[in-house]
Amino acid sequence: MWNRQVSDWPSYRTHSLAAAFVSMALALFAAPLVAQTGTVTGRVIDSRSGVPITTAQITITGTSLGAAVDADGRFRIVSVPPGAHEVRARSIGYQPATAAVSVAADGSASVTLSLNQSATALDAVLITGAVGDTRRRAIGNAVSTVSVSDVIGKGSVSNITEVLQSKVPGLTLMPGSGEAGTSTNYRLRGAGSLYAGNNPTIYVDGVRVNSRGQGNYTVFGQNTSSLDAINPNDIESIEVIKGPAAATLYGAEAAAGVIQIITKKGQPGRIRWDTRYETGRSWWPESMRPVNFAVSTAARIADPVNYPGFVGTQVGDIISHRVMSEPDALRDGGIRRASLSASGGGDRYSFFVSGARDNEQGVNFNNYSKLGSLRGNFSFVPSSKLSFNTNLSYAQNHVRLPLNDNIAFGLIISSWLAIPGRAYPYPAGLNYFTIQPSVANTYDNQTRSDRFIVGTSADYRPVAWFGNKFRVGLDMNIGRAELYFPPQPAGLDPFSARASFDLVNTKGFIAQGRPLNQDFTINYDGTITRELSSSLVSNSSFGVQFLSNAYHRTDAYGQDLGSLGIRSVSAAAVTTGGEQDTTQKSIGFYVQQQAAWRDRLFLTGAVRVDNNSAFGSKLNHVFYPKASLSWVVSEEPFFHLPSVDQLRLRFAWGQAGNSPGPFDAIRSYTTSVVTGATGTSSALRYASVGNSDLRPERGSEIELGFESSLAGGRLGLEATYYNKTTRDALLQVAVPPSTGFAGTQLQNLGKISNTGWELLFNATPLRRTPLTIQTTLSLATNHNKLVSFGDERAPIVFGDYAPVQRYQEGFPLAGYWAQRVQYDANGNVVKNAAGQPIIDPVSVYMGPSIPTKEVGFSSDFIVFERLRLHSLFDYKGGHYMFNVKDWRRDRAGLSWATVNPQANPDEVLARMFAAENWYDIQKADFLKLRDLSLSYDLPASFVGRFADRATLMLAGHNLRVWTKYGGADPELNFNGGTSTFNRNDSWTVPTPRQYTFSVALGF
């Protein structure tokens, strides 16, 4: 089938040429000015201990000049214009500090800045969802900021998911599996949509990027992740805004929240080199794989060919086997990571360049992920009024996935459902009922991709009160997917046709896909700042944003390859193909007014208007308003609370949208091959009916909270309450047959609510030269409910293996409902005449499928500022999981619960009854030891001959899980990380344990 959306917007080739032209124009816009200048030098230290702060950033207020400190906290800024200046130092965990200096032409000035600890950073500048005054104190909504350098410095990190895990209250990360290269589902403040998606929008340095998969061929569950192409070592920080109250300025793309990735920038000064090498292993512990049991019978003892494991046993004996314990079933996967970066700059320019290589083997022999990346970030300041930034990145990814999840010819299901001691016929074997490891390991499903992210921005301030920012960017991902089955000897059929799109693969099969995804971004933001009086400052902002996404994919399939080694579709005897093509564009305009009273009371109001090619033809635009209030009450003269250093109160209300898919609103047609008396020909037929009234879902959110710093900056507390409602939620409605169309139509009908609390507590109870103790505690709750379908309909029941999940009014989206056998008044199973249980017609509500409570706790013990012990614990609870593995083992009579001679016969009968699933929809609360690391900074006297600093680290990841859940890992989901609601612990690899050792050098 071939579908194509017709659009009169400019072609994507035009966009690419426009991006190149704009980048060149910005680069050539101005020439540097030459003048006599001076130099500012200095040092940044901790006000309590006097030790240097090595993470500080230094700027000259009102200019683009700045520097980073060295290993001794020292800095040097050149090309400073003559005159009086303010030098500003900031670092995460400290209050910013300033000092006045006077610089003479060709002269120098020196200053020492002492920073006080602070659990809050009210003067930190934010990037995401903010214009005008972008200091944290002026923003009325919660923005979570993660310092990626800090995270990497404490543990082993391979991707963005591991950076964010347990760091952001309200962000729920749901990994699909532990296979290398697979994706994770991101959800902020619960699910607000049934059909339009719940993943947040991702930006890198202001450029919207694709977060869909790399375009791999299905393994019947897991998906690859395009976000893995972004190297964590290149990231300075990540900002997360969590809902419509904060995301209004992103319009119809932001109801599910926005995540902004901010990469590293260079600072003027000498070139600083950083390198890191890491090696380690990952494995699937034996304790996370169950033992299968079987009872010895006379028939099995008498059949040594098919039941060799029962030889020598007596009738009634119980034999056992731990699944996947054969040497060719699993391996210890190797991990190797290396990165190198350089940063520096001169009078009017700075740069950051890097390269990295990451190779990770999965625990399956045919699973690995290989990533290579390059980045260059360049800044150019031709004058005090104008600056340019260009960010270039390239990543090459190569992933191979095993066949598992929802297919019978996966190695996990083959082992889990095998009778121990039984030898099954080829391609199965002893203790494997569908396929044995030596055959399963030949499955060849590989995906390669080349990804380019290019962004250029210009900041122009013609006068002090008028700031302008222009940005243009392109994210392009070029994929190459391949699925290959070599020809088999006559009579052998190791893989079913289902594994190759229901096409026979015994004579050889190859599929080759070429996905191409392009996201194009153009932004303009302007701000006029006026001091209306000595107490009142006005910031009037306005801007426009254009976004475009184009996705194109071609696939070719070849059968009967003729010989081993042929991997060409054109060489196949039978070939077929397909093509997909979609384009979606949006444009939005906004205005915002912000008033600041005495730099402590901030009132903001804004509105954005959007149009989107996915809207129905009768809808030309939508409006999204917002309002917020921020009050730094601790700076009021009347405020006197003991031990409270800073206190900020905030309130925000706003709306944002969630647009439909590219084809949801339009009436579409497709072609079919028709065979008649004179031959075959193509014919046009109906595809989808469309909906000319279709509009985006509208998310509306109220958020209120506070931030405080206590006890001289040693304690910090941040609390937020949110109430988010989605109206006009998209729901499928059956199309009347009289229209000539079949299937369903999306309509704006439903209402969904999410409420919850988010708390973040930071503490430094001890900070002395011999020992520093730092702790962070985060808590988040979410109460999700489908308020109304918007029409009269029965609950929507669904499930991959059994009808165990529902959309039902008054309950959480996709909650679990169990089917249970009937019991009489005495607690006995009710049976029919054949002795089989009778299922109760009323299903039992069990609970939500997504965590409702999350807690993260990290601690750091730092001895003599060199030796650090770091730990991170992660708790998720209040939810359930369908344990499909044990459900199927019960049905097959392989679990201890079904073979235990002391078991209740009624319970055994119920467990083995196919329609019963009450026993296996289980509470999935768990506590995980995510990270444990020990690092040591080598003394300067030891490394000074070859480096400025060196750190050795031993780190463990996913080391232990405490849970009452019956399966190995309650986080699993065979549908993969991109699945929205279907939750099943099926035939999927759990998150493996990892140990790594790393060496980091700076020079």
GROMACS .gro file of C-alpha atoms in nm, residues 563-737:
model
  175
  563SER     CA    1   2.269  -1.928  -0.231
  564LEU     CA    2   2.429  -1.846   0.103
  565GLY     CA    3   2.599  -1.509   0.118
  566ILE     CA    4   2.362  -1.332  -0.122
  567ARG     CA    5   2.218  -1.028   0.058
  568SER     CA    6   2.067  -0.842  -0.235
  569VAL     CA    7   1.699  -0.788  -0.305
  570SER     CA    8   1.766  -0.756  -0.676
  571ALA     CA    9   1.918  -1.107  -0.681
  572ALA     CA   10   1.606  -1.267  -0.532
  573ALA     CA   11   1.367  -1.466  -0.749
  574VAL     CA   12   1.057  -1.294  -0.605
  575THR     CA   13   1.055  -0.928  -0.509
  576THR     CA   14   0.796  -0.692  -0.364
  577GLY     CA   15   0.809  -0.343  -0.217
  578GLY     CA   16   0.629  -0.064  -0.036
  579GLU     CA   17   0.651   0.305   0.033
  580GLN     CA   18   0.536   0.549   0.302
  581ASP     CA   19   0.540   0.927   0.291
  582THR     CA   20   0.406   1.176   0.548
  583THR     CA   21   0.457   1.545   0.613
  584GLN     CA   22   0.331   1.757   0.900
  585LYS     CA   23   0.393   2.130   0.948
  586SER     CA   24   0.294   2.390   1.202
  587ILE     CA   25   0.342   2.761   1.255
  588GLY     CA   26   0.279   2.954   1.574
  589PHE     CA   27   0.295   3.315   1.690
  590TYR     CA   28   0.307   3.433   2.048
  591VAL     CA   29   0.312   3.750   2.255
  592GLN     CA   30   0.408   3.774   2.621
  593GLN     CA   31   0.406   4.053   2.875
  594GLN     CA   32   0.608   4.030   3.195
  595ALA     CA   33   0.616   4.284   3.476
  596ALA     CA   34   0.879   4.275   3.752
  597TRP     CA   35   0.829   4.467   4.077
  598ARG     CA   36   1.153   4.534   4.267
  599ASP     CA   37   1.307   4.222   4.114
  600ARG     CA   38   1.109   3.996   4.347
  601LEU     CA   39   0.746   3.995   4.226
  602PHE     CA   40   0.692   3.882   3.866
  603LEU     CA   41   0.363   3.866   3.678
  604THR     CA   42   0.355   3.709   3.331
  605GLY     CA   43   0.079   3.669   3.073
  606ALA     CA   44   0.107   3.520   2.724
  607VAL     CA   45  -0.092   3.379   2.437
  608ARG     CA   46   0.010   3.167   2.140
  609VAL     CA   47  -0.185   3.106   1.820
  610ASP     CA   48  -0.114   2.795   1.612
  611ASN     CA   49  -0.201   2.642   1.277
  612ASN     CA   50  -0.105   2.288   1.184
  613SER     CA   51  -0.138   2.085   0.866
  614ALA     CA   52  -0.287   1.800   1.074
  615PHE     CA   53  -0.587   2.010   1.181
  616GLY     CA   54  -0.921   1.959   1.011
  617SER     CA   55  -0.991   2.178   0.709
  618LYS     CA   56  -1.253   2.374   0.904
  619LEU     CA   57  -1.003   2.477   1.171
  620ASN     CA   58  -0.767   2.762   1.081
  621HIS     CA   59  -0.607   2.834   1.417
  622VAL     CA   60  -0.615   2.765   1.790
  623PHE     CA   61  -0.521   2.986   2.086
  624TYR     CA   62  -0.323   2.882   2.393
  625PRO     CA   63  -0.311   3.133   2.682
  626LYS     CA   64  -0.098   3.128   2.998
  627ALA     CA   65  -0.046   3.331   3.316
  628SER     CA   66   0.201   3.297   3.601
  629LEU     CA   67   0.311   3.464   3.922
  630SER     CA   68   0.646   3.435   4.099
  631TRP     CA   69   0.717   3.602   4.433
  632VAL     CA   70   1.055   3.588   4.608
  633VAL     CA   71   0.893   3.661   4.942
  634SER     CA   72   1.217   3.613   5.136
  635GLU     CA   73   1.348   3.942   4.990
  636GLU     CA   74   1.059   4.144   5.132
  637PRO     CA   75   1.152   4.371   5.426
  638PHE     CA   76   0.887   4.212   5.648
  639PHE     CA   77   1.014   3.855   5.599
  640HIS     CA   78   1.189   3.713   5.903
  641LEU     CA   79   1.172   3.337   5.942
  642PRO     CA   80   1.452   3.169   6.135
  643SER     CA   81   1.683   2.951   5.923
  644VAL     CA   82   1.496   3.036   5.599
  645ASP     CA   83   1.744   3.194   5.360
  646GLN     CA   84   1.529   3.203   5.046
  647LEU     CA   85   1.162   3.139   4.981
  648ARG     CA   86   0.987   3.173   4.647
  649LEU     CA   87   0.616   3.118   4.590
  650ARG     CA   88   0.489   3.048   4.240
  651PHE     CA   89   0.167   2.990   4.051
  652ALA     CA   90   0.108   2.909   3.686
  653TRP     CA   91  -0.187   2.833   3.463
  654GLY     CA   92  -0.164   2.754   3.094
  655GLN     CA   93  -0.287   2.557   2.799
  656ALA     CA   94  -0.109   2.364   2.524
  657GLY     CA   95  -0.206   2.124   2.248
  658ASN     CA   96  -0.149   1.770   2.129
  659SER     CA   97  -0.200   1.759   1.755
  660PRO     CA   98  -0.344   1.462   1.564
  661GLY     CA   99  -0.141   1.252   1.323
  662PRO     CA  100  -0.067   1.366   0.966
  663PHE     CA  101  -0.350   1.161   0.806
  664ASP     CA  102  -0.610   1.168   1.083
  665ALA     CA  103  -0.803   1.469   0.952
  666ILE     CA  104  -0.787   1.411   0.577
  667ARG     CA  105  -0.989   1.175   0.359
  668SER     CA  106  -0.744   0.940   0.192
  669TYR     CA  107  -0.743   0.674  -0.075
  670THR     CA  108  -0.511   0.393  -0.168
  671THR     CA  109  -0.470   0.144  -0.449
  672SER     CA  110  -0.533  -0.227  -0.485
  673VAL     CA  111  -0.452  -0.480  -0.752
  674VAL     CA  112  -0.768  -0.601  -0.924
  675THR     CA  113  -0.779  -0.915  -1.138
  676GLY     CA  114  -1.037  -0.922  -1.416
  677ALA     CA  115  -1.111  -1.122  -1.727
  678THR     CA  116  -0.848  -0.937  -1.928
  679GLY     CA  117  -0.575  -0.933  -1.663
  680THR     CA  118  -0.474  -0.731  -1.361
  681SER     CA  119  -0.474  -0.356  -1.304
  682SER     CA  120  -0.458  -0.103  -1.025
  683ALA     CA  121  -0.776   0.039  -0.879
  684LEU     CA  122  -0.845   0.324  -0.640
  685ARG     CA  123  -1.024   0.241  -0.316
  686TYR     CA  124  -1.120   0.413   0.007
  687ALA     CA  125  -0.862   0.424   0.288
  688SER     CA  126  -0.969   0.658   0.571
  689VAL     CA  127  -1.274   0.881   0.598
  690GLY     CA  128  -1.095   1.169   0.776
  691ASN     CA  129  -1.259   1.443   0.983
  692SER     CA  130  -1.271   1.802   0.865
  693ASP     CA  131  -1.366   1.915   1.219
  694LEU     CA  132  -1.067   1.750   1.383
  695ARG     CA  133  -0.874   1.973   1.623
  696PRO     CA  134  -0.587   1.917   1.865
  697GLU     CA  135  -0.642   1.787   2.213
  698ARG     CA  136  -0.630   2.073   2.462
  699GLY     CA  137  -0.437   2.035   2.784
  700SER     CA  138  -0.509   2.283   3.064
  701GLU     CA  139  -0.304   2.287   3.383
  702ILE     CA  140  -0.286   2.469   3.714
  703GLU     CA  141   0.042   2.446   3.899
  704LEU     CA  142   0.143   2.598   4.230
  705GLY     CA  143   0.440   2.551   4.457
  706PHE     CA  144   0.737   2.693   4.638
  707GLU     CA  145   1.117   2.671   4.656
  708SER     CA  146   1.318   2.737   4.969
  709SER     CA  147   1.676   2.739   5.087
  710LEU     CA  148   1.733   2.671   5.457
  711ALA     CA  149   2.008   2.658   5.717
  712GLY     CA  150   2.263   2.867   5.533
  713GLY     CA  151   2.210   2.689   5.203
  714ARG     CA  152   2.263   2.340   5.347
  715LEU     CA  153   1.898   2.240   5.297
  716GLY     CA  154   1.662   2.296   5.007
  717LEU     CA  155   1.298   2.206   4.957
  718GLU     CA  156   1.091   2.238   4.640
  719ALA     CA  157   0.724   2.140   4.627
  720THR     CA  158   0.473   2.150   4.340
  721TYR     CA  159   0.106   2.057   4.310
  722TYR     CA  160  -0.047   2.020   3.964
  723ASN     CA  161  -0.394   1.963   3.827
  724LYS     CA  162  -0.396   1.884   3.456
  725THR     CA  163  -0.701   1.821   3.240
  726THR     CA  164  -0.716   1.712   2.877
  727ARG     CA  165  -1.030   1.810   2.687
  728ASP     CA  166  -1.120   1.720   2.330
  729ALA     CA  167  -0.930   1.393   2.376
  730LEU     CA  168  -0.923   1.194   2.052
  731LEU     CA  169  -1.137   0.879   2.047
  732GLN     CA  170  -1.213   0.631   1.772
  733VAL     CA  171  -1.571   0.621   1.649
  734ALA     CA  172  -1.701   0.356   1.411
  735VAL     CA  173  -1.764   0.486   1.057
  736PRO     CA  174  -2.117   0.420   0.924
  737PRO     CA  175  -2.102   0.172   0.633
   0.00000   0.00000   0.00000
